[in-house]
C-alpha cells in the first residue's frame, strides 16, 4: 500500500465528491472520504472499499481549523501521507440580493472560501515536507459568470479561483501543483430540484454551447487529470467542465 497515492476528498459524501473518490479508487489511489456528514462519509467509504483498504472516512467541518487539522492527522494516521487534496465541499443559499442576510454571507463564505483556503493551507504544509503534492479545488462557472440570486455564491467561488492562483504562485517552487476544476450545472441531489423543472432545465442548457449538461463523471475525469503526473507542469489553472457555458 505504501506505493499507492493517497487523496483527501472533502465533500466526499456528496455527488461530485463521491464520483471523484470512485474515480481515484478505480485508478489505484487510496481515498480519505471527508465530509461534515460523518455517517454518510462512512457509508460511502464502505461502498467504495468493503475491506477498508482503499477508502476510509473522517468527519470534518471545514469552517473549523481544529477539525481540518484532525482530518489531516487522521489521514496520516491511517494512510501515512497525503499526495492529493480535492476540495469538493460547498454550500449555496439562493436569494435576491436585497434579501441576503449577514448569516447567509457568513455560512457561504465560511464553507466555500474559508474552508477551501485552510484545507489547502494545512494539507499543503504536509505536502511541503515531502516536496510534492497536488491540490485541486472545485470552483464553478460562477467564478467568472453570474445569475440572479447567486451573489454570495459567486463571491465565494470567485475567491476560490483566486485562492487557486495565489497558492500556485506561492508553492510553485515546493513541488506542489494547485489547480481548479470549474463545473457548470451538474445534476446532483443539491441541484435536482432545479434541473427537474422543465422550464429551468431548458433555460440552463440553452446557455451551454453543447446544449447539454456535464456529469459528475466528467468532473471526476478532469480532477483526475489535474491530480496526475501528466499535469506535473500545470499549475494555477482553472479547467472549466461546463459543456461550453463559458465560451460565449
PDB file of C-alpha atoms in Angstrom, residues 6-240:
ATOM      1  CA  UNK A   6      -3.358   8.966  -1.143  1.00  0.00           C
ATOM      2  CA  UNK A   7      -6.074  11.541  -1.801  1.00  0.00           C
ATOM      3  CA  UNK A   8      -8.200  13.518   0.639  1.00  0.00           C
ATOM      4  CA  UNK A   9     -11.571  14.487  -0.849  1.00  0.00           C
ATOM      5  CA  UNK A  10     -13.585  16.992   1.170  1.00  0.00           C
ATOM      6  CA  UNK A  11     -17.304  16.899   0.490  1.00  0.00           C
ATOM      7  CA  UNK A  12     -16.530  13.306  -0.398  1.00  0.00           C
ATOM      8  CA  UNK A  13     -20.010  12.061   0.510  1.00  0.00           C
ATOM      9  CA  UNK A  14     -21.687  14.427  -1.982  1.00  0.00           C
ATOM     10  CA  UNK A  15     -22.454  13.711  -5.617  1.00  0.00           C
ATOM     11  CA  UNK A  16     -19.344  15.237  -7.158  1.00  0.00           C
ATOM     12  CA  UNK A  17     -17.134  14.168  -4.254  1.00  0.00           C
ATOM     13  CA  UNK A  18     -18.310  10.561  -4.480  1.00  0.00           C
ATOM     14  CA  UNK A  19     -17.616  10.480  -8.208  1.00  0.00           C
ATOM     15  CA  UNK A  20     -14.108  11.850  -7.643  1.00  0.00           C
ATOM     16  CA  UNK A  21     -13.419   9.323  -4.887  1.00  0.00           C
ATOM     17  CA  UNK A  22     -14.689   6.461  -7.051  1.00  0.00           C
ATOM     18  CA  UNK A  23     -12.536   7.604  -9.977  1.00  0.00           C
ATOM     19  CA  UNK A  24      -9.427   7.762  -7.817  1.00  0.00           C
ATOM     20  CA  UNK A  25     -10.023   4.302  -6.349  1.00  0.00           C
ATOM     21  CA  UNK A  26     -10.523   2.904  -9.843  1.00  0.00           C
ATOM     22  CA  UNK A  27      -7.078   4.272 -10.671  1.00  0.00           C
ATOM     23  CA  UNK A  28      -5.477   2.720  -7.595  1.00  0.00           C
ATOM     24  CA  UNK A  29      -5.469   5.837  -5.399  1.00  0.00           C
ATOM     25  CA  UNK A  30      -6.417   5.388  -1.738  1.00  0.00           C
ATOM     26  CA  UNK A  31      -9.021   7.915  -0.600  1.00  0.00           C
ATOM     27  CA  UNK A  32      -9.973   9.587   2.652  1.00  0.00           C
ATOM     28  CA  UNK A  33     -13.655  10.483   2.275  1.00  0.00           C
ATOM     29  CA  UNK A  34     -14.028  13.657   4.350  1.00  0.00           C
ATOM     30  CA  UNK A  35     -17.451  15.154   4.938  1.00  0.00           C
ATOM     31  CA  UNK A  36     -19.427  17.055   7.568  1.00  0.00           C
ATOM     32  CA  UNK A  37     -21.921  14.170   7.482  1.00  0.00           C
ATOM     33  CA  UNK A  38     -19.760  11.538   9.146  1.00  0.00           C
ATOM     34  CA  UNK A  39     -22.351   8.756   8.848  1.00  0.00           C
ATOM     35  CA  UNK A  40     -22.765   9.313   5.131  1.00  0.00           C
ATOM     36  CA  UNK A  41     -18.999   9.518   4.660  1.00  0.00           C
ATOM     37  CA  UNK A  42     -18.618   6.138   6.369  1.00  0.00           C
ATOM     38  CA  UNK A  43     -21.330   4.617   4.157  1.00  0.00           C
ATOM     39  CA  UNK A  44     -19.675   5.959   1.027  1.00  0.00           C
ATOM     40  CA  UNK A  45     -16.234   4.731   2.097  1.00  0.00           C
ATOM     41  CA  UNK A  46     -17.685   1.278   2.800  1.00  0.00           C
ATOM     42  CA  UNK A  47     -19.376   1.171  -0.586  1.00  0.00           C
ATOM     43  CA  UNK A  48     -16.157   2.145  -2.324  1.00  0.00           C
ATOM     44  CA  UNK A  49     -13.936  -0.238  -0.368  1.00  0.00           C
ATOM     45  CA  UNK A  50     -15.588  -3.096   1.510  1.00  0.00           C
ATOM     46  CA  UNK A  51     -12.414  -4.122   3.325  1.00  0.00           C
ATOM     47  CA  UNK A  52     -11.337  -0.547   4.080  1.00  0.00           C
ATOM     48  CA  UNK A  53      -8.058  -0.933   2.219  1.00  0.00           C
ATOM     49  CA  UNK A  54      -8.759   1.758  -0.394  1.00  0.00           C
ATOM     50  CA  UNK A  55     -11.123   4.148   1.385  1.00  0.00           C
ATOM     51  CA  UNK A  56     -11.714   5.411   4.875  1.00  0.00           C
ATOM     52  CA  UNK A  57     -13.932   8.164   6.251  1.00  0.00           C
ATOM     53  CA  UNK A  58     -13.438  11.141   8.504  1.00  0.00           C
ATOM     54  CA  UNK A  59     -15.943  13.734   9.683  1.00  0.00           C
ATOM     55  CA  UNK A  60     -14.803  17.281   9.050  1.00  0.00           C
ATOM     56  CA  UNK A  61     -16.225  20.758   9.469  1.00  0.00           C
ATOM     57  CA  UNK A  62     -14.199  22.824   7.019  1.00  0.00           C
ATOM     58  CA  UNK A  63     -15.140  26.055   8.795  1.00  0.00           C
ATOM     59  CA  UNK A  64     -13.116  24.993  11.866  1.00  0.00           C
ATOM     60  CA  UNK A  65      -9.339  24.773  11.726  1.00  0.00           C
ATOM     61  CA  UNK A  66      -9.185  22.218  14.540  1.00  0.00           C
ATOM     62  CA  UNK A  67     -11.498  19.944  12.550  1.00  0.00           C
ATOM     63  CA  UNK A  68      -9.417  20.349   9.394  1.00  0.00           C
ATOM     64  CA  UNK A  69      -6.270  19.537  11.369  1.00  0.00           C
ATOM     65  CA  UNK A  70      -7.960  16.428  12.736  1.00  0.00           C
ATOM     66  CA  UNK A  71      -8.752  15.392   9.138  1.00  0.00           C
ATOM     67  CA  UNK A  72      -5.076  15.776   8.257  1.00  0.00           C
ATOM     68  CA  UNK A  73      -3.960  13.876  11.358  1.00  0.00           C
ATOM     69  CA  UNK A  74      -6.410  11.013  10.762  1.00  0.00           C
ATOM     70  CA  UNK A  75      -5.315  10.702   7.137  1.00  0.00           C
ATOM     71  CA  UNK A  76      -1.676  10.499   8.150  1.00  0.00           C
ATOM     72  CA  UNK A  77      -2.507   8.008  10.913  1.00  0.00           C
ATOM     73  CA  UNK A  78      -4.376   5.619   8.634  1.00  0.00           C
ATOM     74  CA  UNK A  79      -2.661   6.209   5.293  1.00  0.00           C
ATOM     75  CA  UNK A  80       0.758   7.630   6.134  1.00  0.00           C
ATOM     76  CA  UNK A  81       0.869  10.514   3.667  1.00  0.00           C
ATOM     77  CA  UNK A  82      -1.183  12.885   1.516  1.00  0.00           C
ATOM     78  CA  UNK A  83      -0.421  13.175  -2.192  1.00  0.00           C
ATOM     79  CA  UNK A  84      -3.641  14.815  -3.393  1.00  0.00           C
ATOM     80  CA  UNK A  85      -6.225  17.167  -1.908  1.00  0.00           C
ATOM     81  CA  UNK A  86      -9.548  17.831  -3.625  1.00  0.00           C
ATOM     82  CA  UNK A  87     -11.773  20.474  -2.019  1.00  0.00           C
ATOM     83  CA  UNK A  88     -15.222  19.485  -3.286  1.00  0.00           C
ATOM     84  CA  UNK A  89     -17.192  20.756  -0.303  1.00  0.00           C
ATOM     85  CA  UNK A  90     -19.641  23.576  -0.916  1.00  0.00           C
ATOM     86  CA  UNK A  91     -22.899  25.249   0.048  1.00  0.00           C
ATOM     87  CA  UNK A  92     -25.270  27.727  -1.570  1.00  0.00           C
ATOM     88  CA  UNK A  93     -28.121  29.984  -0.487  1.00  0.00           C
ATOM     89  CA  UNK A  94     -30.203  31.315  -3.358  1.00  0.00           C
ATOM     90  CA  UNK A  95     -31.764  34.671  -2.507  1.00  0.00           C
ATOM     91  CA  UNK A  96     -32.447  38.004  -4.160  1.00  0.00           C
ATOM     92  CA  UNK A  97     -29.597  40.384  -3.413  1.00  0.00           C
ATOM     93  CA  UNK A  98     -31.655  42.618  -1.159  1.00  0.00           C
ATOM     94  CA  UNK A  99     -32.741  39.644   0.991  1.00  0.00           C
ATOM     95  CA  UNK A 100     -29.272  38.268   1.730  1.00  0.00           C
ATOM     96  CA  UNK A 101     -28.532  38.334   5.453  1.00  0.00           C
ATOM     97  CA  UNK A 102     -25.243  38.528   7.280  1.00  0.00           C
ATOM     98  CA  UNK A 103     -25.806  34.931   8.374  1.00  0.00           C
ATOM     99  CA  UNK A 104     -26.247  33.837   4.727  1.00  0.00           C
ATOM    100  CA  UNK A 105     -22.983  35.574   3.861  1.00  0.00           C
ATOM    101  CA  UNK A 106     -21.109  34.015   6.769  1.00  0.00           C
ATOM    102  CA  UNK A 107     -22.297  30.465   6.041  1.00  0.00           C
ATOM    103  CA  UNK A 108     -21.490  30.504   2.316  1.00  0.00           C
ATOM    104  CA  UNK A 109     -18.182  32.356   2.638  1.00  0.00           C
ATOM    105  CA  UNK A 110     -17.039  30.263   5.603  1.00  0.00           C
ATOM    106  CA  UNK A 111     -17.712  26.938   3.894  1.00  0.00           C
ATOM    107  CA  UNK A 112     -16.757  27.731   0.304  1.00  0.00           C
ATOM    108  CA  UNK A 113     -13.945  30.229   0.755  1.00  0.00           C
ATOM    109  CA  UNK A 114     -12.526  29.906   4.263  1.00  0.00           C
ATOM    110  CA  UNK A 115     -12.847  26.118   4.114  1.00  0.00           C
ATOM    111  CA  UNK A 116     -11.007  25.895   0.811  1.00  0.00           C
ATOM    112  CA  UNK A 117      -8.253  28.220   1.990  1.00  0.00           C
ATOM    113  CA  UNK A 118      -7.477  26.452   5.244  1.00  0.00           C
ATOM    114  CA  UNK A 119      -7.863  22.914   3.888  1.00  0.00           C
ATOM    115  CA  UNK A 120      -5.276  23.891   1.298  1.00  0.00           C
ATOM    116  CA  UNK A 121      -3.054  25.562   3.867  1.00  0.00           C
ATOM    117  CA  UNK A 122      -2.999  22.701   6.378  1.00  0.00           C
ATOM    118  CA  UNK A 123      -2.695  19.903   3.826  1.00  0.00           C
ATOM    119  CA  UNK A 124      -0.154  21.915   1.853  1.00  0.00           C
ATOM    120  CA  UNK A 125       2.102  22.163   4.895  1.00  0.00           C
ATOM    121  CA  UNK A 126       2.291  18.362   4.928  1.00  0.00           C
ATOM    122  CA  UNK A 127       2.941  18.238   1.198  1.00  0.00           C
ATOM    123  CA  UNK A 128       5.774  20.764   1.520  1.00  0.00           C
ATOM    124  CA  UNK A 129       7.659  18.472   3.894  1.00  0.00           C
ATOM    125  CA  UNK A 130       7.726  15.824   1.125  1.00  0.00           C
ATOM    126  CA  UNK A 131       8.424  18.267  -1.718  1.00  0.00           C
ATOM    127  CA  UNK A 132       5.434  17.213  -3.817  1.00  0.00           C
ATOM    128  CA  UNK A 133       1.674  17.188  -3.978  1.00  0.00           C
ATOM    129  CA  UNK A 134      -1.364  18.224  -5.959  1.00  0.00           C
ATOM    130  CA  UNK A 135      -4.290  20.359  -4.833  1.00  0.00           C
ATOM    131  CA  UNK A 136      -7.428  20.559  -6.959  1.00  0.00           C
ATOM    132  CA  UNK A 137     -10.101  22.985  -5.828  1.00  0.00           C
ATOM    133  CA  UNK A 138     -13.663  22.785  -7.072  1.00  0.00           C
ATOM    134  CA  UNK A 139     -14.553  26.237  -8.348  1.00  0.00           C
ATOM    135  CA  UNK A 140     -17.569  26.938 -10.568  1.00  0.00           C
ATOM    136  CA  UNK A 141     -18.694  28.661 -13.736  1.00  0.00           C
ATOM    137  CA  UNK A 142     -19.906  31.244 -11.220  1.00  0.00           C
ATOM    138  CA  UNK A 143     -16.244  32.038 -10.561  1.00  0.00           C
ATOM    139  CA  UNK A 144     -16.373  34.101 -13.771  1.00  0.00           C
ATOM    140  CA  UNK A 145     -20.090  34.413 -14.548  1.00  0.00           C
ATOM    141  CA  UNK A 146     -23.278  35.165 -12.650  1.00  0.00           C
ATOM    142  CA  UNK A 147     -27.017  34.619 -12.474  1.00  0.00           C
ATOM    143  CA  UNK A 148     -29.678  36.239 -10.303  1.00  0.00           C
ATOM    144  CA  UNK A 149     -29.935  35.147  -6.657  1.00  0.00           C
ATOM    145  CA  UNK A 150     -26.360  33.834  -6.541  1.00  0.00           C
ATOM    146  CA  UNK A 151     -24.450  36.902  -5.351  1.00  0.00           C
ATOM    147  CA  UNK A 152     -22.787  35.353  -2.282  1.00  0.00           C
ATOM    148  CA  UNK A 153     -22.071  32.065  -4.058  1.00  0.00           C
ATOM    149  CA  UNK A 154     -20.444  33.975  -6.921  1.00  0.00           C
ATOM    150  CA  UNK A 155     -18.315  35.942  -4.457  1.00  0.00           C
ATOM    151  CA  UNK A 156     -17.190  32.724  -2.780  1.00  0.00           C
ATOM    152  CA  UNK A 157     -16.365  30.881  -5.992  1.00  0.00           C
ATOM    153  CA  UNK A 158     -14.587  33.872  -7.493  1.00  0.00           C
ATOM    154  CA  UNK A 159     -12.475  33.774  -4.350  1.00  0.00           C
ATOM    155  CA  UNK A 160     -11.779  30.065  -4.847  1.00  0.00           C
ATOM    156  CA  UNK A 161     -10.362  30.831  -8.294  1.00  0.00           C
ATOM    157  CA  UNK A 162      -8.062  33.481  -6.828  1.00  0.00           C
ATOM    158  CA  UNK A 163      -7.032  31.252  -3.922  1.00  0.00           C
ATOM    159  CA  UNK A 164      -6.031  28.670  -6.509  1.00  0.00           C
ATOM    160  CA  UNK A 165      -3.802  31.133  -8.347  1.00  0.00           C
ATOM    161  CA  UNK A 166      -2.303  32.572  -5.152  1.00  0.00           C
ATOM    162  CA  UNK A 167      -1.437  29.153  -3.722  1.00  0.00           C
ATOM    163  CA  UNK A 168       0.006  28.069  -7.072  1.00  0.00           C
ATOM    164  CA  UNK A 169       2.359  31.045  -7.181  1.00  0.00           C
ATOM    165  CA  UNK A 170       3.496  30.685  -3.589  1.00  0.00           C
ATOM    166  CA  UNK A 171       4.129  26.945  -3.719  1.00  0.00           C
ATOM    167  CA  UNK A 172       5.415  26.640  -7.288  1.00  0.00           C
ATOM    168  CA  UNK A 173       8.966  26.037  -6.032  1.00  0.00           C
ATOM    169  CA  UNK A 174       7.847  23.466  -3.449  1.00  0.00           C
ATOM    170  CA  UNK A 175       6.699  20.768  -5.849  1.00  0.00           C
ATOM    171  CA  UNK A 176       3.001  21.449  -5.238  1.00  0.00           C
ATOM    172  CA  UNK A 177       0.625  21.943  -8.159  1.00  0.00           C
ATOM    173  CA  UNK A 178      -2.543  23.903  -7.393  1.00  0.00           C
ATOM    174  CA  UNK A 179      -5.356  23.981  -9.940  1.00  0.00           C
ATOM    175  CA  UNK A 180      -9.140  24.106 -10.019  1.00  0.00           C
ATOM    176  CA  UNK A 181     -11.966  22.464 -11.896  1.00  0.00           C
ATOM    177  CA  UNK A 182     -14.954  24.710 -12.552  1.00  0.00           C
ATOM    178  CA  UNK A 183     -18.118  22.724 -13.272  1.00  0.00           C
ATOM    179  CA  UNK A 184     -21.219  24.102 -14.898  1.00  0.00           C
ATOM    180  CA  UNK A 185     -24.615  22.890 -13.788  1.00  0.00           C
ATOM    181  CA  UNK A 186     -24.262  19.242 -12.751  1.00  0.00           C
ATOM    182  CA  UNK A 187     -27.194  17.086 -11.675  1.00  0.00           C
ATOM    183  CA  UNK A 188     -26.738  16.055  -8.045  1.00  0.00           C
ATOM    184  CA  UNK A 189     -29.009  15.798  -5.022  1.00  0.00           C
ATOM    185  CA  UNK A 190     -28.476  19.511  -4.399  1.00  0.00           C
ATOM    186  CA  UNK A 191     -29.423  20.656  -7.924  1.00  0.00           C
ATOM    187  CA  UNK A 192     -32.097  18.101  -8.831  1.00  0.00           C
ATOM    188  CA  UNK A 193     -34.924  20.405  -7.725  1.00  0.00           C
ATOM    189  CA  UNK A 194     -33.795  22.955 -10.301  1.00  0.00           C
ATOM    190  CA  UNK A 195     -32.852  20.629 -13.119  1.00  0.00           C
ATOM    191  CA  UNK A 196     -36.023  18.520 -12.818  1.00  0.00           C
ATOM    192  CA  UNK A 197     -38.095  21.603 -13.619  1.00  0.00           C
ATOM    193  CA  UNK A 198     -38.522  21.505 -17.434  1.00  0.00           C
ATOM    194  CA  UNK A 199     -38.585  25.270 -17.883  1.00  0.00           C
ATOM    195  CA  UNK A 200     -35.499  25.855 -15.758  1.00  0.00           C
ATOM    196  CA  UNK A 201     -33.718  22.940 -17.420  1.00  0.00           C
ATOM    197  CA  UNK A 202     -34.357  24.356 -20.891  1.00  0.00           C
ATOM    198  CA  UNK A 203     -33.088  27.753 -19.777  1.00  0.00           C
ATOM    199  CA  UNK A 204     -29.933  26.275 -18.262  1.00  0.00           C
ATOM    200  CA  UNK A 205     -28.941  24.107 -21.220  1.00  0.00           C
ATOM    201  CA  UNK A 206     -29.715  26.953 -23.638  1.00  0.00           C
ATOM    202  CA  UNK A 207     -26.726  28.750 -22.142  1.00  0.00           C
ATOM    203  CA  UNK A 208     -24.378  25.803 -22.829  1.00  0.00           C
ATOM    204  CA  UNK A 209     -22.906  25.779 -26.325  1.00  0.00           C
ATOM    205  CA  UNK A 210     -23.159  21.975 -26.475  1.00  0.00           C
ATOM    206  CA  UNK A 211     -26.796  22.065 -25.408  1.00  0.00           C
ATOM    207  CA  UNK A 212     -26.392  19.598 -22.570  1.00  0.00           C
ATOM    208  CA  UNK A 213     -25.104  19.206 -19.037  1.00  0.00           C
ATOM    209  CA  UNK A 214     -21.768  17.804 -17.968  1.00  0.00           C
ATOM    210  CA  UNK A 215     -21.871  14.925 -15.461  1.00  0.00           C
ATOM    211  CA  UNK A 216     -20.213  14.181 -12.139  1.00  0.00           C
ATOM    212  CA  UNK A 217     -18.064  11.670 -14.026  1.00  0.00           C
ATOM    213  CA  UNK A 218     -16.870  14.425 -16.371  1.00  0.00           C
ATOM    214  CA  UNK A 219     -15.806  16.499 -13.373  1.00  0.00           C
ATOM    215  CA  UNK A 220     -14.070  13.500 -11.809  1.00  0.00           C
ATOM    216  CA  UNK A 221     -12.128  12.871 -15.019  1.00  0.00           C
ATOM    217  CA  UNK A 222     -10.887  16.470 -15.082  1.00  0.00           C
ATOM    218  CA  UNK A 223      -9.874  16.294 -11.416  1.00  0.00           C
ATOM    219  CA  UNK A 224      -8.074  13.011 -12.029  1.00  0.00           C
ATOM    220  CA  UNK A 225      -6.054  14.562 -14.853  1.00  0.00           C
ATOM    221  CA  UNK A 226      -5.025  17.632 -12.870  1.00  0.00           C
ATOM    222  CA  UNK A 227      -4.020  15.436  -9.919  1.00  0.00           C
ATOM    223  CA  UNK A 228      -1.982  13.082 -12.098  1.00  0.00           C
ATOM    224  CA  UNK A 229       1.675  13.087 -13.077  1.00  0.00           C
ATOM    225  CA  UNK A 230       0.565  14.041 -16.606  1.00  0.00           C
ATOM    226  CA  UNK A 231      -0.270  17.508 -15.236  1.00  0.00           C
ATOM    227  CA  UNK A 232       3.004  17.967 -13.326  1.00  0.00           C
ATOM    228  CA  UNK A 233       3.802  21.163 -15.262  1.00  0.00           C
ATOM    229  CA  UNK A 234       0.329  22.657 -14.979  1.00  0.00           C
ATOM    230  CA  UNK A 235      -0.406  24.979 -12.062  1.00  0.00           C
ATOM    231  CA  UNK A 236      -2.616  27.962 -11.317  1.00  0.00           C
ATOM    232  CA  UNK A 237      -5.153  26.978 -13.979  1.00  0.00           C
ATOM    233  CA  UNK A 238      -8.962  26.791 -13.941  1.00  0.00           C
ATOM    234  CA  UNK A 239     -10.350  23.969 -16.085  1.00  0.00           C
ATOM    235  CA  UNK A 240     -13.994  24.524 -16.997  1.00  0.00           C
TER     236      UNK A 240
END
